[in-house]
CSV table of N, CA, C and O and ligand atoms in Angstrom, one decimal:
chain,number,residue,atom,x,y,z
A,61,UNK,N,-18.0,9.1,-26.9
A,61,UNK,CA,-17.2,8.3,-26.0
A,61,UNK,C,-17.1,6.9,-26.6
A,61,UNK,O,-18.0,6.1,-26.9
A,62,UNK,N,-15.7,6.8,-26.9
A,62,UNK,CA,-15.7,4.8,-27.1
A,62,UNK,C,-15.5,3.9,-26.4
A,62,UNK,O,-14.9,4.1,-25.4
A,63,UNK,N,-15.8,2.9,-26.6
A,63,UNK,CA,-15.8,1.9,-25.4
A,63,UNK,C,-14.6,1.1,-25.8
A,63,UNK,O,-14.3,1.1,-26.9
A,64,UNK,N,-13.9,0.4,-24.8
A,64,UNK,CA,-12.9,-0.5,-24.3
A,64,UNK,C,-13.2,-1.3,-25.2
A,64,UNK,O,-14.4,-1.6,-25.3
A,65,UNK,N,-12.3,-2.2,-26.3
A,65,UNK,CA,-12.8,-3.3,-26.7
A,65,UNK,C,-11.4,-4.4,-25.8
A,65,UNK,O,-10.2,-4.1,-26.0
A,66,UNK,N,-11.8,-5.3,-25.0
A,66,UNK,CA,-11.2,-6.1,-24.8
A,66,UNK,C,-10.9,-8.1,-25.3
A,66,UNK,O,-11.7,-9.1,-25.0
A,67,UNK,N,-9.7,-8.1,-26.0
A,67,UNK,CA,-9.7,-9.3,-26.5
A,67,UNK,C,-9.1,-10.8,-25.9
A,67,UNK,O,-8.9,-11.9,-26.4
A,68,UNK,N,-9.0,-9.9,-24.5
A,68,UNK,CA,-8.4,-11.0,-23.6
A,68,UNK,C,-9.7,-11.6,-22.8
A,68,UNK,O,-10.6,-10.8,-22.7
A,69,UNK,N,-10.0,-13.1,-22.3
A,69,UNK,CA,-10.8,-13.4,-21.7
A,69,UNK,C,-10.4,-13.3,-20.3
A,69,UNK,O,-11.3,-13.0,-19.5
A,70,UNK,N,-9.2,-13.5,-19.7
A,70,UNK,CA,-8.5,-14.0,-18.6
A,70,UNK,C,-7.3,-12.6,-18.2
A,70,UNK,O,-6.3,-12.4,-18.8
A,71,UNK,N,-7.6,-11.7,-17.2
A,71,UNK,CA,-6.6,-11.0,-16.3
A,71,UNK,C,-6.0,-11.7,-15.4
A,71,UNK,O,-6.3,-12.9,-15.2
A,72,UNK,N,-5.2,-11.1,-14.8
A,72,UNK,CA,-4.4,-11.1,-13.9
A,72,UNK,C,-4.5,-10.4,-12.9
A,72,UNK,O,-4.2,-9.3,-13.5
A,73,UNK,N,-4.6,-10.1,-12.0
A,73,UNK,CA,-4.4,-8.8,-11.0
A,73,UNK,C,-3.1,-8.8,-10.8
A,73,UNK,O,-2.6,-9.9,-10.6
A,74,UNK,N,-2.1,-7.6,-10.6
A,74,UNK,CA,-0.8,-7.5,-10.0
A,74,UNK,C,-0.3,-6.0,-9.5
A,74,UNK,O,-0.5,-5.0,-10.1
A,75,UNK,N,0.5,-6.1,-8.3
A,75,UNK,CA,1.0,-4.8,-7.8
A,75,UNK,C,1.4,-4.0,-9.0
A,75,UNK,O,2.3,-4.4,-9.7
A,76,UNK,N,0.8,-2.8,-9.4
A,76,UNK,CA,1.3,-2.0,-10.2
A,76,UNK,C,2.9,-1.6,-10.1
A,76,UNK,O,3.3,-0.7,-9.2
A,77,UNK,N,3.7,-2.3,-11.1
A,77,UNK,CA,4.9,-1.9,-10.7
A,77,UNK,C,5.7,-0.5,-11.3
A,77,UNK,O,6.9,-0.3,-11.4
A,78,UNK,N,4.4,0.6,-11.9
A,78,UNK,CA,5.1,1.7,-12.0
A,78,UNK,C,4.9,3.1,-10.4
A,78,UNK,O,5.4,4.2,-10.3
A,79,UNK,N,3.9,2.2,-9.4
A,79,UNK,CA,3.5,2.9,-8.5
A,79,UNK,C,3.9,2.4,-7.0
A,79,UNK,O,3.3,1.5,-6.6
A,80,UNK,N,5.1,3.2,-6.0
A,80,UNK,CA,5.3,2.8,-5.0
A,80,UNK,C,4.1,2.4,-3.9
A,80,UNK,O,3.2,3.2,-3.7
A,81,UNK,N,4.0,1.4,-3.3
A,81,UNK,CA,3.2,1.0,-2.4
A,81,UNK,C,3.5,2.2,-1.2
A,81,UNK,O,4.6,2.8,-1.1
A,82,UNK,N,2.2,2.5,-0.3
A,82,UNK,CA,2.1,3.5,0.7
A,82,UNK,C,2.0,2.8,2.1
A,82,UNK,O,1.2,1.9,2.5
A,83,UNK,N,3.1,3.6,2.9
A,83,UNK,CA,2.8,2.5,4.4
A,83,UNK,C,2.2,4.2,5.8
A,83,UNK,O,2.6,5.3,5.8
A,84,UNK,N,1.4,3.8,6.5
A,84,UNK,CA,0.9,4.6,7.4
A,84,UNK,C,0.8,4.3,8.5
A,84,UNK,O,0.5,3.1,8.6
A,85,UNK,N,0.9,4.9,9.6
A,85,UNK,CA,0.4,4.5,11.0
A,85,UNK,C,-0.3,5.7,12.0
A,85,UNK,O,0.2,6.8,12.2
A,86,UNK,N,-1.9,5.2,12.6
A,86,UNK,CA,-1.7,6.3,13.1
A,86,UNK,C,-2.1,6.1,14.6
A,86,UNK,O,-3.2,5.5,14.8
A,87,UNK,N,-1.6,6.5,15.7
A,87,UNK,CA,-1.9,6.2,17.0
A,87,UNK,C,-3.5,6.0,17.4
A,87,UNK,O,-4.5,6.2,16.7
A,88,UNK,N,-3.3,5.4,18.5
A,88,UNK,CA,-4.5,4.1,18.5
A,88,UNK,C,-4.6,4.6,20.4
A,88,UNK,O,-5.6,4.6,21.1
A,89,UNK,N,-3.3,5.0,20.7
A,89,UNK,CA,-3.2,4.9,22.4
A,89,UNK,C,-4.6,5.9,23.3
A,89,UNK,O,-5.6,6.4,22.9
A,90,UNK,N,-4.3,5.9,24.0
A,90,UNK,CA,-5.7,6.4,24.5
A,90,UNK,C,-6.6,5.7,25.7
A,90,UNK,O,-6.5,4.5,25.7
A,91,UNK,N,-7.2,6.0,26.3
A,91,UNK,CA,-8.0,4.8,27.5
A,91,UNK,C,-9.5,5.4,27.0
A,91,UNK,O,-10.3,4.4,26.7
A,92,UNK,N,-10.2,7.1,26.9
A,92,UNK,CA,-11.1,6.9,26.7
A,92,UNK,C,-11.5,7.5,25.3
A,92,UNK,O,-12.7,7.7,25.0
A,93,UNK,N,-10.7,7.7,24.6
A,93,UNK,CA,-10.3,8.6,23.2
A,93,UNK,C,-9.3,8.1,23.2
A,93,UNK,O,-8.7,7.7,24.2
A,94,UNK,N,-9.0,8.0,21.5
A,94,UNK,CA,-7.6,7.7,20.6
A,94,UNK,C,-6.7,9.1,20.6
A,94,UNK,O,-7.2,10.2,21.0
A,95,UNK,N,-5.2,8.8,20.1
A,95,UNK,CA,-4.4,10.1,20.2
A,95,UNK,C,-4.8,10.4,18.5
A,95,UNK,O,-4.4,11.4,18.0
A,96,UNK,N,-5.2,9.8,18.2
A,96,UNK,CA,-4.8,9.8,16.2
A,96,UNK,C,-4.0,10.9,15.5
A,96,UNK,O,-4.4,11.5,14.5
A,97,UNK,N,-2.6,11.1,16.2
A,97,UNK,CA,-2.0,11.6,15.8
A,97,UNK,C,-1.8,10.2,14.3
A,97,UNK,O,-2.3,9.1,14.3
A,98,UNK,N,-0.9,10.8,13.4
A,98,UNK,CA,-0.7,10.5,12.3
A,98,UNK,C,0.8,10.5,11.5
A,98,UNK,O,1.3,11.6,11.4
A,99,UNK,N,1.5,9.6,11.0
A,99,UNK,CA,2.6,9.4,10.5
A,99,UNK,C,2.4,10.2,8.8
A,99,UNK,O,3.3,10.8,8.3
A,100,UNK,N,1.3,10.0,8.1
A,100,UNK,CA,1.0,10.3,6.7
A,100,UNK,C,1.7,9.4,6.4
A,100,UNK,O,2.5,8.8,7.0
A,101,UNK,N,1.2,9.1,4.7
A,101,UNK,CA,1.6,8.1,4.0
A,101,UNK,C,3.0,8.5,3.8
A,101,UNK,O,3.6,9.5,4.1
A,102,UNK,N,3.5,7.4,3.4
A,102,UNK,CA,5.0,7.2,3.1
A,102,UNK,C,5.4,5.6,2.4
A,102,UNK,O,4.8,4.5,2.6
A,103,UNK,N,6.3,5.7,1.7
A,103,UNK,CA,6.5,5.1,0.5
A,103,UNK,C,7.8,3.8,1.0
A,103,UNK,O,8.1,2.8,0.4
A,104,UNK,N,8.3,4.3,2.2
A,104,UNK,CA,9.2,3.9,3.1
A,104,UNK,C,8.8,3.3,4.6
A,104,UNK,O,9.0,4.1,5.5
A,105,UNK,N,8.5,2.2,5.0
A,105,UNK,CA,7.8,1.5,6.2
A,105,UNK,C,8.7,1.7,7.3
A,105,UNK,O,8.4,1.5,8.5
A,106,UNK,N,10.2,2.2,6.8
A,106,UNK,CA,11.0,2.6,7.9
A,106,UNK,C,10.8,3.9,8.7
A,106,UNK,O,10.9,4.1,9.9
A,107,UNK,N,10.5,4.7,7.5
A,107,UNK,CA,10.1,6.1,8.5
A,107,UNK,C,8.8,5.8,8.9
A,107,UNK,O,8.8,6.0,10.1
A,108,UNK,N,7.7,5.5,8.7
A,108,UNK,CA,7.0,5.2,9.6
A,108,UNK,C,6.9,4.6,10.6
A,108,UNK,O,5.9,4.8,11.3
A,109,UNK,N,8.0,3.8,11.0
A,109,UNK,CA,8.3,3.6,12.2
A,109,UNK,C,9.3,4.4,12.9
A,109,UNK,O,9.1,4.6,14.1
A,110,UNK,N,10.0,4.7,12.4
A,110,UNK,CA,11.1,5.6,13.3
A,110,UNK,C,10.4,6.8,13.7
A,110,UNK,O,10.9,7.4,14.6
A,111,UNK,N,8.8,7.5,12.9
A,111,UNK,CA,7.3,7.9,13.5
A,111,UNK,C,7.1,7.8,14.9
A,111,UNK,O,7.2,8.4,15.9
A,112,UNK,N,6.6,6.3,14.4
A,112,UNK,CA,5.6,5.9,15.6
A,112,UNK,C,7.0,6.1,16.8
A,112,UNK,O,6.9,6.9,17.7
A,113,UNK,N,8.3,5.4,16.6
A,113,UNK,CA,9.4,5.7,17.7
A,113,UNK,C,9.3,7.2,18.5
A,113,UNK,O,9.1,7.4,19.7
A,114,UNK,N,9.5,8.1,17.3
A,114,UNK,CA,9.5,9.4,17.8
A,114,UNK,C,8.4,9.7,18.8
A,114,UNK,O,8.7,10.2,19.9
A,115,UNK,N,6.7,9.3,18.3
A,115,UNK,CA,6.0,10.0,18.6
A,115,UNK,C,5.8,9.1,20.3
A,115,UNK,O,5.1,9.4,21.3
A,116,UNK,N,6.6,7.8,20.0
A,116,UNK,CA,6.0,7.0,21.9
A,116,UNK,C,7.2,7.7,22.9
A,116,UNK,O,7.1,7.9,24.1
A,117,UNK,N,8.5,8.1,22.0
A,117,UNK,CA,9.3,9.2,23.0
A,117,UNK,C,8.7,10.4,23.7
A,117,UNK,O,8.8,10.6,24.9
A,118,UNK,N,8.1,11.0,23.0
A,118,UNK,CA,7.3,12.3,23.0
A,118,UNK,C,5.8,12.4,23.6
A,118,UNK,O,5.3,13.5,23.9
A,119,UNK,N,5.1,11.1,23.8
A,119,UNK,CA,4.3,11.0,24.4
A,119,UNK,C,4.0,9.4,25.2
A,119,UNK,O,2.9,9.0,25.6
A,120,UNK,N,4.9,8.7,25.3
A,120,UNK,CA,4.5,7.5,25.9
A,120,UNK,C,3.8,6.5,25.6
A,120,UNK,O,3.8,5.4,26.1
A,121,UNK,N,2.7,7.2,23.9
A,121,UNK,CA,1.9,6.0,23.0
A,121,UNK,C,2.6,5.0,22.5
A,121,UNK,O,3.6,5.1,21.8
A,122,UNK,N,1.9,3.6,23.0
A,122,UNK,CA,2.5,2.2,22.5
A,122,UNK,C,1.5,1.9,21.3
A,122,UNK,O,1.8,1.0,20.6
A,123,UNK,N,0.5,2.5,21.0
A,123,UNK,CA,-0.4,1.3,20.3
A,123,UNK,C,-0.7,2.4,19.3
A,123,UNK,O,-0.9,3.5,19.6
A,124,UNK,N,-0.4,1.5,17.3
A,124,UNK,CA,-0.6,2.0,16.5
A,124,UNK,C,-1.2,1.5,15.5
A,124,UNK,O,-0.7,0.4,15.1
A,125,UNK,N,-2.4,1.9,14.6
A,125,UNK,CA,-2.6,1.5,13.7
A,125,UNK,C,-2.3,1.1,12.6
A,125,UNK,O,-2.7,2.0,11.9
A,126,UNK,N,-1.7,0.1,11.7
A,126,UNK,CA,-1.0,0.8,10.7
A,126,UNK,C,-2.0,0.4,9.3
A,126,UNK,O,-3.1,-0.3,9.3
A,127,UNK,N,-1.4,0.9,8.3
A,127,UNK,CA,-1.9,0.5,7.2
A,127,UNK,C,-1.1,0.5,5.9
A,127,UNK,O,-0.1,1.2,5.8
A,128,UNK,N,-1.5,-0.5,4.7
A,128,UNK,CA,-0.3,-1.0,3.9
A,128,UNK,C,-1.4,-0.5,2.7
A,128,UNK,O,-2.6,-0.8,2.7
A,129,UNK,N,-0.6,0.3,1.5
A,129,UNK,CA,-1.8,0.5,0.4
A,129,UNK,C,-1.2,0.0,-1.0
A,129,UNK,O,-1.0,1.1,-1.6
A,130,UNK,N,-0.9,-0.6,-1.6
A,130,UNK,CA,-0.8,-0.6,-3.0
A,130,UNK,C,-1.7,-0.4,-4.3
A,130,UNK,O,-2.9,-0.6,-4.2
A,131,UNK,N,-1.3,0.0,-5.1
A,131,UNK,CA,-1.9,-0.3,-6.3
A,131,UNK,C,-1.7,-1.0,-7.2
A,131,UNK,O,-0.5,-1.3,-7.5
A,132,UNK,N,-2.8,-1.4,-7.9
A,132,UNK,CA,-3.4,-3.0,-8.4
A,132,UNK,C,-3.3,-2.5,-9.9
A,132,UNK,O,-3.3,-1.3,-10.0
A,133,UNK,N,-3.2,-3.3,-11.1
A,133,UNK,CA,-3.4,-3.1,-12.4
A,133,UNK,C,-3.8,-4.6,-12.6
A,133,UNK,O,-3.3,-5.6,-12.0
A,134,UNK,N,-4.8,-4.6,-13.8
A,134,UNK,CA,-5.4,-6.2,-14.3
A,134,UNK,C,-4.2,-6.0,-15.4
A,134,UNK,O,-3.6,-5.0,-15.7
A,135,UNK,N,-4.2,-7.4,-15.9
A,135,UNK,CA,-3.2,-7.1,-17.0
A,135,UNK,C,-3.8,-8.6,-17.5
A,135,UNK,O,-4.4,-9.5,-17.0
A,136,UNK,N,-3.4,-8.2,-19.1
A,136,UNK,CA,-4.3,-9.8,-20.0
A,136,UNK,C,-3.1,-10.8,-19.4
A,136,UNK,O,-2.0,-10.6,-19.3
A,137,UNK,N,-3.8,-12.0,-19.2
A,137,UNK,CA,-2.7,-13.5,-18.5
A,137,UNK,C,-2.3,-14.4,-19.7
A,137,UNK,O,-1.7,-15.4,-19.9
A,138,UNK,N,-2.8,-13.6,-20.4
A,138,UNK,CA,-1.9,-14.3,-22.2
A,138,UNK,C,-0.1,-13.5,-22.0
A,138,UNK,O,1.0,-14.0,-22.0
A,139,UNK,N,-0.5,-12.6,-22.0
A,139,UNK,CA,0.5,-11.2,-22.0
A,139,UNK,C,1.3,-11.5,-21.0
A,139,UNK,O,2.5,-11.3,-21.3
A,140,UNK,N,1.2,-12.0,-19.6
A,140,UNK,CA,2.0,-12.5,-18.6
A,140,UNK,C,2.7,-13.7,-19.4
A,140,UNK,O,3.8,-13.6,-19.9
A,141,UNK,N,2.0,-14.8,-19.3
A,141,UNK,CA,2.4,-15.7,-19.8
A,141,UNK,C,3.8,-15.7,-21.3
A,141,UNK,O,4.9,-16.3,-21.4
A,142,UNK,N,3.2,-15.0,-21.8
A,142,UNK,CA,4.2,-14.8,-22.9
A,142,UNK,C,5.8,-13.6,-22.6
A,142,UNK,O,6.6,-13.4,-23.5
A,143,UNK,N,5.8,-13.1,-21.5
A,143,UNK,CA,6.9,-11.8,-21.4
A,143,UNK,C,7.9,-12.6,-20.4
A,143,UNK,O,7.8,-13.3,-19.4
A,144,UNK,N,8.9,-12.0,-21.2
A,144,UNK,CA,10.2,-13.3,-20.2
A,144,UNK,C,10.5,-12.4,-19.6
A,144,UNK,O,11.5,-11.8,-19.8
A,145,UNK,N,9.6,-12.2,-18.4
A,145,UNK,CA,9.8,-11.6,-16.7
A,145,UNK,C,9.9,-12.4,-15.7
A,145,UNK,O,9.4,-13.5,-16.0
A,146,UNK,N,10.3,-12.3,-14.5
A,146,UNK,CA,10.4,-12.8,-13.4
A,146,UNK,C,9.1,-12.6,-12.9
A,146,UNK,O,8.6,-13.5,-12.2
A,147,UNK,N,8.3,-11.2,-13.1
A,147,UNK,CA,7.4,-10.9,-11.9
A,147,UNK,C,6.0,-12.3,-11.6
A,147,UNK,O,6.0,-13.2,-12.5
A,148,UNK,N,5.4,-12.3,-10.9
A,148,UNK,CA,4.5,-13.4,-10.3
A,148,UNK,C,3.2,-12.8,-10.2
A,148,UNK,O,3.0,-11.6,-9.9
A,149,UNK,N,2.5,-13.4,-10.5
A,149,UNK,CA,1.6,-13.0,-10.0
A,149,UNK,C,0.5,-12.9,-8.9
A,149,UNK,O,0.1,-14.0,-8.5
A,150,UNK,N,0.2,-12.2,-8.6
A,150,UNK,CA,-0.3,-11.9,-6.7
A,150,UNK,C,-2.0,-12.3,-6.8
A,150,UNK,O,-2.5,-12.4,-5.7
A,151,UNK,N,-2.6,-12.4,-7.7
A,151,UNK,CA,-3.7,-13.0,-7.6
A,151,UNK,C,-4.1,-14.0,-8.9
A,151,UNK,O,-5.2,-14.7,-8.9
B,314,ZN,ZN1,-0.3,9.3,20.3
């Protein structure tokens, strides 16, 4: 096995921009139990709601958890610095 040689001192963290971010929701409603029904991930924050819409038609649930997932890649901040991109960096 070889090891990584890295000659950057300084990353960057940034949304990996070959991987869509994941949006979820999953019912919360309930008085002494949750319904946790579930939207599944989705790549689209719209159908996750038009979800949660369906599922408060279908059962009267107002309250939803949601959740936002991306993925992260370090990248050397020499390498940022030098590529004539727009993107920013998020940390
Ligand atoms: Zn529910």
């Amino acid at each position: 096995m070889s090891r990584a040689l890295f000659r950057y001192k300084e990353f960057t963290t940034r949304q990996d921009p070959m991987t869509e971010p994941e949006y979820a929701a999953v019912c919360v409603s309930g008085e002494t139990e949750s319904c946790l029904e579930r939207s599944g991930h989705r790549i689209d924050p719209v159908i996750v709601d038009e979800w949660m819409r369906k599922h408060m038609t279908e059962t009267g649930h107002l309250n939803y958890r949601r959740t936002f997932v991306d993925f992260a890649e370090l990248v050397p901040t020499a390498q940022l610095n030098s590529a004539p991109t727009s993107e920013v960096p998020t940390a």
